[in-house]
GROMACS .gro file of C-alpha atoms in nm:
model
  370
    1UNK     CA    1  -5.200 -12.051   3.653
    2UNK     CA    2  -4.918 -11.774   3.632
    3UNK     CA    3  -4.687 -11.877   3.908
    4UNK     CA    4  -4.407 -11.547   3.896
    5UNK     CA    5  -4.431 -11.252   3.728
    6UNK     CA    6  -4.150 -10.965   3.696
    7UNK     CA    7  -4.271 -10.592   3.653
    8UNK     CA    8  -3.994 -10.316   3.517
    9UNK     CA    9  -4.153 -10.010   3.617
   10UNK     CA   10  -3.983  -9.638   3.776
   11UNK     CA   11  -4.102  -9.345   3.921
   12UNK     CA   12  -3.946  -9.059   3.967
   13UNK     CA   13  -3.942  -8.674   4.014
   14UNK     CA   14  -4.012  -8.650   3.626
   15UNK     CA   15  -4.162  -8.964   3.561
   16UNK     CA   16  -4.411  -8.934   3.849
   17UNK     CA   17  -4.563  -9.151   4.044
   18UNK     CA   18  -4.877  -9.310   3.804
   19UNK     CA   19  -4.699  -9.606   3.633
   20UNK     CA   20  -4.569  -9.740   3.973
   21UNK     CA   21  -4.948  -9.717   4.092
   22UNK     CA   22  -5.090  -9.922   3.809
   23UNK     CA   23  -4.850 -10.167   3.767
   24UNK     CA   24  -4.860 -10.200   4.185
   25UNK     CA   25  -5.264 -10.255   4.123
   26UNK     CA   26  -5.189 -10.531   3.877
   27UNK     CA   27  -4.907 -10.701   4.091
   28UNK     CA   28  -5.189 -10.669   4.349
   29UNK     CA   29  -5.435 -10.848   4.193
   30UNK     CA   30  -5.167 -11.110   4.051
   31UNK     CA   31  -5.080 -11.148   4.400
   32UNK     CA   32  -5.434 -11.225   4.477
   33UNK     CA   33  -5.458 -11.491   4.235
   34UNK     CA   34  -5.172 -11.724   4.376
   35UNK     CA   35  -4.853 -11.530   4.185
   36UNK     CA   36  -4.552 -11.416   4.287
   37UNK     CA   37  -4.443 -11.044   4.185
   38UNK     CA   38  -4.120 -10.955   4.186
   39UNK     CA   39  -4.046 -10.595   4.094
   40UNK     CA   40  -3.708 -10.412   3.951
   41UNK     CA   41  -3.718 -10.022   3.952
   42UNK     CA   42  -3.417  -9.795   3.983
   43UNK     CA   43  -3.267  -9.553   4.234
   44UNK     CA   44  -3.427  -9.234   4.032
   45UNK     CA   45  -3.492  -8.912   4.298
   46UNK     CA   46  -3.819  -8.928   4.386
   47UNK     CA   47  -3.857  -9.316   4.355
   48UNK     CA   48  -4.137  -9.532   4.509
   49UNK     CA   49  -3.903  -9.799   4.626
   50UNK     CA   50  -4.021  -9.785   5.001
   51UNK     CA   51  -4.378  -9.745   4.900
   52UNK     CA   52  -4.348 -10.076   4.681
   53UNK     CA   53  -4.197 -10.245   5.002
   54UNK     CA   54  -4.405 -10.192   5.245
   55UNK     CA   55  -4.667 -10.326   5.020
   56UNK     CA   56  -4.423 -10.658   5.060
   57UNK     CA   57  -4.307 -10.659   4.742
   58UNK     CA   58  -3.957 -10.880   4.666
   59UNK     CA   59  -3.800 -10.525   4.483
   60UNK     CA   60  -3.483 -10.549   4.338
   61UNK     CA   61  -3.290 -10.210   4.302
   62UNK     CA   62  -3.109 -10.074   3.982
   63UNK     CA   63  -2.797  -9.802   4.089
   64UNK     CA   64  -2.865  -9.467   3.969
   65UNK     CA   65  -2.556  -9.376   3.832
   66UNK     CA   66  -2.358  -9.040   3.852
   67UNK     CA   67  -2.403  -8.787   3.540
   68UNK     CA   68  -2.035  -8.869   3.412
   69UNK     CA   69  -2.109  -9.236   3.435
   70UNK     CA   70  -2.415  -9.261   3.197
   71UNK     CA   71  -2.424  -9.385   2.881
   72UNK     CA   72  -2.768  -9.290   2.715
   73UNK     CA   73  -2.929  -9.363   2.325
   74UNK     CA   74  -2.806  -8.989   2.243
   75UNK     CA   75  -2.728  -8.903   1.926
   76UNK     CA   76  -2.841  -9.213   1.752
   77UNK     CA   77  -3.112  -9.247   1.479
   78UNK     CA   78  -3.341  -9.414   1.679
   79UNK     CA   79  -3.344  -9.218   2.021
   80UNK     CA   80  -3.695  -9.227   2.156
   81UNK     CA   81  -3.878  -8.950   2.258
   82UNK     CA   82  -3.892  -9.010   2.691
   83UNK     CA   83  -3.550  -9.211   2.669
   84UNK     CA   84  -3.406  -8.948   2.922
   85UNK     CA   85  -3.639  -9.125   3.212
   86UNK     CA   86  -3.421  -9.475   3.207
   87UNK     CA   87  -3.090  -9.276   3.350
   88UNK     CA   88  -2.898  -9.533   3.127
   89UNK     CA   89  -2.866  -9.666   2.751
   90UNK     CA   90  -3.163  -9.927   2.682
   91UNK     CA   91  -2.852 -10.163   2.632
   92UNK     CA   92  -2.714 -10.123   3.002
   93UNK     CA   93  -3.077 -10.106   3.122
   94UNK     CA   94  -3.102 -10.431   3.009
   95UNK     CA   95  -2.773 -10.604   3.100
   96UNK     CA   96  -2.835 -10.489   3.464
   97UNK     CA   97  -3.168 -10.679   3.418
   98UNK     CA   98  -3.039 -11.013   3.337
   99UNK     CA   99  -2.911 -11.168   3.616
  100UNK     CA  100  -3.210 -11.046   3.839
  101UNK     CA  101  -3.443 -11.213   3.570
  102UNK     CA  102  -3.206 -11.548   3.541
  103UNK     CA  103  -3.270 -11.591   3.904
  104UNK     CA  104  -3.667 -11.481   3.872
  105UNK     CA  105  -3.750 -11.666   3.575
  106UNK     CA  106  -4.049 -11.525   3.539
  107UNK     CA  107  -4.365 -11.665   3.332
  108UNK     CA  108  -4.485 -11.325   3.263
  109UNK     CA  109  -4.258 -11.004   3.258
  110UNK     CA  110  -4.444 -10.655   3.267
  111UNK     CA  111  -4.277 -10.329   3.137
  112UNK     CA  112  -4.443  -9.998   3.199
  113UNK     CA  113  -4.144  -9.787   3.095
  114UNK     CA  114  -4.128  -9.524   2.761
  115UNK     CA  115  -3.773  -9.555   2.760
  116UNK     CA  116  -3.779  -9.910   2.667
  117UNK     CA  117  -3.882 -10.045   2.309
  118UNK     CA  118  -3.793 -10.362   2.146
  119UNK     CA  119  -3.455 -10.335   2.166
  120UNK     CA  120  -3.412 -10.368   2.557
  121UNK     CA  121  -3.682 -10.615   2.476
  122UNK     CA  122  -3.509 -10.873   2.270
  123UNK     CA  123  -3.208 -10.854   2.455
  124UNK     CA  124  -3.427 -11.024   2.722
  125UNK     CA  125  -3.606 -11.229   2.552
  126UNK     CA  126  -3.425 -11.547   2.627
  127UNK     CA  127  -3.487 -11.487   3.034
  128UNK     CA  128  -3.904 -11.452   3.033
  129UNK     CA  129  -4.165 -11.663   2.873
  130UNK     CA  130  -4.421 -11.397   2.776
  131UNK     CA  131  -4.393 -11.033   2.789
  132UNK     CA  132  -4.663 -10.743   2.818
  133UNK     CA  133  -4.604 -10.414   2.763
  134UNK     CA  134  -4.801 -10.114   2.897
  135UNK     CA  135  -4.797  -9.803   2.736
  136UNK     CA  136  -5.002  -9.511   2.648
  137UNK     CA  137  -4.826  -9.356   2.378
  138UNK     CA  138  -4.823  -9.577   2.079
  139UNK     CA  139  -4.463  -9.419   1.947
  140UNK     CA  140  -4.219  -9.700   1.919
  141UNK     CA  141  -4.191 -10.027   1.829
  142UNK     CA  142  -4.267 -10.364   2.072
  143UNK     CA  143  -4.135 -10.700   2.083
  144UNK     CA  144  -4.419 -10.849   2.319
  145UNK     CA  145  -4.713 -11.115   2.306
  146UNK     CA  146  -4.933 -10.855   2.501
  147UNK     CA  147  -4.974 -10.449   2.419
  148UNK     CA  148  -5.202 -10.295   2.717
  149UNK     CA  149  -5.316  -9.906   2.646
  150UNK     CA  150  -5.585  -9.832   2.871
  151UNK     CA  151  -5.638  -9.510   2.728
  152UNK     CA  152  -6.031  -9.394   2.582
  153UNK     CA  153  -6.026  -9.419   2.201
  154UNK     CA  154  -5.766  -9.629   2.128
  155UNK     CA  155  -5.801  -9.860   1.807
  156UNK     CA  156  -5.617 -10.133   1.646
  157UNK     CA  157  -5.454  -9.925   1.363
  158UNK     CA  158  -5.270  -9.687   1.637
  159UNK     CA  159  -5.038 -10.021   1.757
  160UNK     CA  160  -5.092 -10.284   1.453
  161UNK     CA  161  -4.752 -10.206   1.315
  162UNK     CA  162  -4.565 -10.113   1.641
  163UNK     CA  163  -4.621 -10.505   1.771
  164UNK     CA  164  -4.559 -10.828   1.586
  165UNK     CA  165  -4.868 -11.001   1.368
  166UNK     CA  166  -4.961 -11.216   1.710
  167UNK     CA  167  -4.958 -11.007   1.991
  168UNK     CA  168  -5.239 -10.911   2.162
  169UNK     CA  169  -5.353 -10.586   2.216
  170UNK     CA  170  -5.587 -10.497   2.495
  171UNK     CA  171  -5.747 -10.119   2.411
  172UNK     CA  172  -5.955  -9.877   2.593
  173UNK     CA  173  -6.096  -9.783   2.909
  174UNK     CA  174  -6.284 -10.162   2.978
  175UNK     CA  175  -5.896 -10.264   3.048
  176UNK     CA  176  -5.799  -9.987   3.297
  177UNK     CA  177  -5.615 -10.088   3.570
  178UNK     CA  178  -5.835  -9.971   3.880
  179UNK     CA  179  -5.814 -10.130   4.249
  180UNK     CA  180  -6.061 -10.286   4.392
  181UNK     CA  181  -6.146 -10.019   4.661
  182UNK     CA  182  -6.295  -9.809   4.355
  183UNK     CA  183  -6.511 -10.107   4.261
  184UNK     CA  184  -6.624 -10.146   4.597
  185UNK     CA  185  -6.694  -9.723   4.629
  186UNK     CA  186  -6.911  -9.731   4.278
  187UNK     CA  187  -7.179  -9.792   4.374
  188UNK     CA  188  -7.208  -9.544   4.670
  189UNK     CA  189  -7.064  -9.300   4.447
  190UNK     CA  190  -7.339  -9.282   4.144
  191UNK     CA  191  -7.617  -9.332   4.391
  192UNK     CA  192  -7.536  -9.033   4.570
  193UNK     CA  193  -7.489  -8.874   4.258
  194UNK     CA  194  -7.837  -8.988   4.093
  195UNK     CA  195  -8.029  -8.723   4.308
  196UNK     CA  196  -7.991  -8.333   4.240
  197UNK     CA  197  -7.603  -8.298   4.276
  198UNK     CA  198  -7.444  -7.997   4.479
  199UNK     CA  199  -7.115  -7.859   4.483
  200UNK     CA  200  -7.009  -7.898   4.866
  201UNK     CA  201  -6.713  -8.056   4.866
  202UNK     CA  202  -6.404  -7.976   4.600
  203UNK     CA  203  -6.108  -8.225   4.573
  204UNK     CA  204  -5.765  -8.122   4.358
  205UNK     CA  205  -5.542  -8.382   4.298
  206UNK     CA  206  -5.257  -8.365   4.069
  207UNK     CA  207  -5.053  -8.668   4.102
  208UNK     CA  208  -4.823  -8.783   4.336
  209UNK     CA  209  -4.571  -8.549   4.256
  210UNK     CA  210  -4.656  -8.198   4.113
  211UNK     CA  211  -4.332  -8.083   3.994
  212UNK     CA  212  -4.420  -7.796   3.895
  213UNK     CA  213  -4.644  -7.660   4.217
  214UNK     CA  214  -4.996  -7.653   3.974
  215UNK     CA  215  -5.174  -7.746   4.303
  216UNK     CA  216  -5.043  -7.427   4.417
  217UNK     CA  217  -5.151  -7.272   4.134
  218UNK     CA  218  -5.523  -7.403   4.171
  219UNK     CA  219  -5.560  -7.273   4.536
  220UNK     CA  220  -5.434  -6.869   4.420
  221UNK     CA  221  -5.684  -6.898   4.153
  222UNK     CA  222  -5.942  -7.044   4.362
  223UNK     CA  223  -5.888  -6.804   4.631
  224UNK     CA  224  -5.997  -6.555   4.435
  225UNK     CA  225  -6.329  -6.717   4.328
  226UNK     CA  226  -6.651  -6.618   4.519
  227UNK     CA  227  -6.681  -6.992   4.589
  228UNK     CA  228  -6.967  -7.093   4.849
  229UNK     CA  229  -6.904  -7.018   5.228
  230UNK     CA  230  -7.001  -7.388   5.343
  231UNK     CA  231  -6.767  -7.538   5.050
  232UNK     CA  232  -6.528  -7.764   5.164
  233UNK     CA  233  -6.200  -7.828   4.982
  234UNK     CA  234  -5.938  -8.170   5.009
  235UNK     CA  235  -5.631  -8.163   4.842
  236UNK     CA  236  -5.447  -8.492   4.791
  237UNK     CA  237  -5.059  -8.485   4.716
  238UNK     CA  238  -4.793  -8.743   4.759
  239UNK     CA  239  -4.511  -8.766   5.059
  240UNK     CA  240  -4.270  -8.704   4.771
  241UNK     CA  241  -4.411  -8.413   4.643
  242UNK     CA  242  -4.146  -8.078   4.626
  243UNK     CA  243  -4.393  -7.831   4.701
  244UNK     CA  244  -4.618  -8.008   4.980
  245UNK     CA  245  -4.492  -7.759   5.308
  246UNK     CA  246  -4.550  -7.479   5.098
  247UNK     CA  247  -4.890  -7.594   4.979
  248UNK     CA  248  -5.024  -7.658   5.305
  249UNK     CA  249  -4.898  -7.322   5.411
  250UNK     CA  250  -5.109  -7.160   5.175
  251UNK     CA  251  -5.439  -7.397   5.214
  252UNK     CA  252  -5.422  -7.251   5.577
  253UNK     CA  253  -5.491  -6.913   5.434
  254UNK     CA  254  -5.749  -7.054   5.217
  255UNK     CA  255  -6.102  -6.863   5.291
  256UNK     CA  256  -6.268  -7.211   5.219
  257UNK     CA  257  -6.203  -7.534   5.503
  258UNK     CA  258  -5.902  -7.669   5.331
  259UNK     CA  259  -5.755  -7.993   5.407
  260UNK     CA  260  -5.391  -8.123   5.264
  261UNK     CA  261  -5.405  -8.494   5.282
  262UNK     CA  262  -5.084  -8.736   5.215
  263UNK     CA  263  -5.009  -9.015   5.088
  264UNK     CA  264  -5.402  -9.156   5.123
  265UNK     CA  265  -5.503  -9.485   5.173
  266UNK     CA  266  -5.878  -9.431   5.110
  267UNK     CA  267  -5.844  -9.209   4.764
  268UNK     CA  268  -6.196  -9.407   4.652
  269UNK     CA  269  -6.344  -9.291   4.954
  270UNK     CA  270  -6.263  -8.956   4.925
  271UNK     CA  271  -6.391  -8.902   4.553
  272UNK     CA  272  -6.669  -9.056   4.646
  273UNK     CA  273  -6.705  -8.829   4.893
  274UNK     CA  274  -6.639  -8.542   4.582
  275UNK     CA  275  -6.846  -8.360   4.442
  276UNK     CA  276  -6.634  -8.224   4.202
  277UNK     CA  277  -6.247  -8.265   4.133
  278UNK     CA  278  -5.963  -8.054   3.998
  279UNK     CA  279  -5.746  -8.272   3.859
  280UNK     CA  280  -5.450  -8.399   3.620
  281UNK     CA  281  -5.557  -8.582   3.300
  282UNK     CA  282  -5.356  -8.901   3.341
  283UNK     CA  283  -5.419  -9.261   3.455
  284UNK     CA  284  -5.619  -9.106   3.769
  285UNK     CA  285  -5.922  -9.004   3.530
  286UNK     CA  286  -6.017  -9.306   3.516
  287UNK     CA  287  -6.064  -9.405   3.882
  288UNK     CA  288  -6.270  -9.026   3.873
  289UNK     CA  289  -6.466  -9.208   3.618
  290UNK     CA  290  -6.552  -9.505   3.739
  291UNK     CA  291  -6.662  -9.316   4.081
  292UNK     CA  292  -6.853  -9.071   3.853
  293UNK     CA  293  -6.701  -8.763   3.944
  294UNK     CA  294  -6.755  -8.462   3.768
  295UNK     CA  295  -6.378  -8.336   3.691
  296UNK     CA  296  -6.243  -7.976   3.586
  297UNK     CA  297  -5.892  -8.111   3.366
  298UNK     CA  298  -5.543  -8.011   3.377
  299UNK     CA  299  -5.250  -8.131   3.117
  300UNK     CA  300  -4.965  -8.152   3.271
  301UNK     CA  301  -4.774  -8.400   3.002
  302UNK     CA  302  -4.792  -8.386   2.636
  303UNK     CA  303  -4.961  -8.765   2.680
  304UNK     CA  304  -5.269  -8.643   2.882
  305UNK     CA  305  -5.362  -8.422   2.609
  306UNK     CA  306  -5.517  -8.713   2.378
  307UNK     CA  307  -5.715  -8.822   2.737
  308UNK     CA  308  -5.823  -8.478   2.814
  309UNK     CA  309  -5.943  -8.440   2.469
  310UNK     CA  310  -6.143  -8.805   2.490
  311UNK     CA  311  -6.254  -8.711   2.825
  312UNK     CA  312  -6.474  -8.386   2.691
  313UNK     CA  313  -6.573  -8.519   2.355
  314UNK     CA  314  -6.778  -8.737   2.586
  315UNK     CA  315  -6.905  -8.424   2.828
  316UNK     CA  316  -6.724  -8.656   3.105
  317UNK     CA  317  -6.525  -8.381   3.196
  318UNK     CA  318  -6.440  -8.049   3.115
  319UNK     CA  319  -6.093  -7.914   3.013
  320UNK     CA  320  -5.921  -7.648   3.165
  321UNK     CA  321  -5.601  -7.636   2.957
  322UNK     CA  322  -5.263  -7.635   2.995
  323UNK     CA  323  -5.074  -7.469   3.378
  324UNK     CA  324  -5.085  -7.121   3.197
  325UNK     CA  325  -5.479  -7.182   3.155
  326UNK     CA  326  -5.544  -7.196   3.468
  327UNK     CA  327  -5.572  -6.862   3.568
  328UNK     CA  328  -5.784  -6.747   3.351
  329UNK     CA  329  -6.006  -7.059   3.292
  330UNK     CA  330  -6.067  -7.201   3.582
  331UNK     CA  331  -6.323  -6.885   3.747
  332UNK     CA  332  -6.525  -6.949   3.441
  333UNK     CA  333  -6.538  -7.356   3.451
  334UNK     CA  334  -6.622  -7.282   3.878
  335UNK     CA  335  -6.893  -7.072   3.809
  336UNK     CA  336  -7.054  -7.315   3.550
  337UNK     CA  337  -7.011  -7.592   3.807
  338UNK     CA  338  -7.172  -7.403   4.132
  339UNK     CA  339  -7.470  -7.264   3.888
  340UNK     CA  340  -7.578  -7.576   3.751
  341UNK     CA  341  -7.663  -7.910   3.888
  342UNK     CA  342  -7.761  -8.021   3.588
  343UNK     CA  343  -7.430  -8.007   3.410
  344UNK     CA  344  -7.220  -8.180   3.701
  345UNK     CA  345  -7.516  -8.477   3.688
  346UNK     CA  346  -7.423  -8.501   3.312
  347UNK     CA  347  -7.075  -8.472   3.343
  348UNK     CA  348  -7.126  -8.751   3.673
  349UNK     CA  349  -7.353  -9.019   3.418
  350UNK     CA  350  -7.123  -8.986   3.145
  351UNK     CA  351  -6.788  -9.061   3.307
  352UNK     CA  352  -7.025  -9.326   3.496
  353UNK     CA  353  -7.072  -9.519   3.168
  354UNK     CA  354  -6.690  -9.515   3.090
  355UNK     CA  355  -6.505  -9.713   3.348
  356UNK     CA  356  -6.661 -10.013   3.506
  357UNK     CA  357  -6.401 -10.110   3.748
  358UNK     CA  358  -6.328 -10.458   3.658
  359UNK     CA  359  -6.042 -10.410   3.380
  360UNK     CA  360  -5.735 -10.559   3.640
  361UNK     CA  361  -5.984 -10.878   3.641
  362UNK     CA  362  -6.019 -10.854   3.256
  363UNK     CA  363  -5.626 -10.822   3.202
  364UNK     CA  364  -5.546 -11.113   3.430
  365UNK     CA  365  -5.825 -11.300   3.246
  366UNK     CA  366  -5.644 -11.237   2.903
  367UNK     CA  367  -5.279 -11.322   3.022
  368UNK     CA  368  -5.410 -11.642   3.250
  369UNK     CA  369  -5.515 -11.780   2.860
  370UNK     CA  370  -5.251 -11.604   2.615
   0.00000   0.00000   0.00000
């Protein structure tokens, strides 16, 4: 049995909101199972720290430090690619991290974090007993016992020399780390979807934070659109979102019913209540998926581009494109999705057959016997 479990993870106003989420559905479903989860995130703007709390969480708090006071990986040879979103050097990262995980001694420790690599890594390694890493980019290398990319298409050969010869890598989609309310919605969802499927009821999400305002940017285009008098539209943002007063300014002018909900509780509920969805490609297509949701894709991070791209190889979705897309893409993908049933019942089975629901169970499984 895993007794205590530690989980680095941030969010922020660029890092967003969707590793918090997952790792908060595994530390969930740890929590469940007898364990106790103990997370460590820092101060960034835009953080989830009260959001982790009142899920009663033990959190302990890194200090964001003043822009003078940082000392960051830049300039040397092996500067990764995101290593911007840790607000410190890998090396202070990790000292800071010590003494929290001296006093947690944790079996398990979980990092969901692409500033970290296996340097921050074996600086701890004397303080945890197994690590797992979760990651979706396969671009640096891992000093860990477990890899978990939940992403469609992954294989082997992307992570085999990133991790050492005995680690265990958990790939794809059966993995993804879903919570139970979209397990519980499934069914509901494809049954109501297995009949002739019509476009009543829109939902855009994209993520908990929208930097840059492409909600806002969905709603001009869309008012535009000679979308269906008795269509009704839900958008879903996050309390921490920049642009949320301004967005629900403008869904009041919408020509369509348009709802701005925040900071939901029932998000399963309300896809399944979807008939279609606007939506970022990130960790949030695959809770579409398992709910069978016909989706309508935008990138919004150089990452969601290999998901997007998965995503409509498999006609589970279609792709909109990058922000600048949607202006001109969107009418077209609309009108395709109010003409024909029969594509958004395709689309629905398809994503259907992708995401099951139970990877959390699967993952605990795996790290109950590693």
């Amino acid at each position: 049995m895993i007794k205590k479990v530690a989980i680095r993870v941030d969010a922020s106003l660029h890092i967003g909101t969707g590793h918090v989420m997952r790792c908060l559905t595994l530390g969930n479903a740890l929590r469940v199972k007898g364990a106790e989860v103990v997370f460590i995130t820092r101060q960034h703007p835009r953080n989830l720290i009260g959001f982790i709390q009142q899920k009663g969480f033990v959190l302990h708090q890194l200090p964001l430090l003043p822009d003078g006071e940082k000392t960051t990986e830049t300039g040397l040879p092996q500067k990764l690619m995101h290593s911007q979103w840790l607000g410190v050097s890998q090396h202070q990262d990790a000292l800071e991290c010590i003494p929290l995980l001296q006093e947690i001694q944790p079996d398990w420790l979980v990092i969901d974090q692409y500033a970290i690599d296996c340097r921050w890594q074996g600086l701890l390694k004397p303080y945890y007993k197994k690590l797992m890493v979760i990651d979706d980019l396969a671009d640096r290398q891992h000093e860990c016992d477990v890899l978990l990319d939940q992403n469609l298409g992954r294989k082997v050969s992307d992570y085999r020399e990133l991790v050492p010869a005995n680690a265990r890598l958990l790939l794809g989609t059966d993995f993804a780390l879903l919570r139970p309310e979209f397990t519980r919605w499934r069914d509901f969802s494809l049954k109501r979807r297995a009949t002739k499927p019509e476009l009543k009821h829109l939902l855009i999400t994209m993520g908990g934070i929208d930097t840059n305002n492409v909600t806002g940017r969905v709603l001009t285009v869309l008012k535009d659109c000679a979308l269906p008098s008795d269509l009704k539209i839900t958008v879903v943002m996050g309390g921490a979102a920049p642009w949320l007063e301004q967005v629900k300014q403008q869904a009041a002018q919408m020509p369509n019913a348009t709802e701005v909900k925040v900071n939901v509780a029932n998000m399963a509920e309300i896809m399944a209540d979807s008939d279609l969805a606007i939506g970022a490609a990130g960790s949030t297509s695959w809770e579409r998926c398992c709910l069978g949701l016909p989706t309508l894709m935008v990138v919004l991070a150089d990452n969601q581009l290999i998901i997007a791209n998965a995503l409509e190889r498999t006609n589970a979705a279609y792709l909109i494109g990058d922000q600048a897309a949607i202006v001109n893409q969107l009418p077209v993908l609309m009108n395709q999705a109010m003409l024909s049933s029969v594509q958004l019942a395709a689309m629905s089975h398809a994503a259907s057959a992708i995401v099951d629901g139970a990877g959390v169970e699967r993952v605990i499984a795996l790290l109950e016997i590693n």
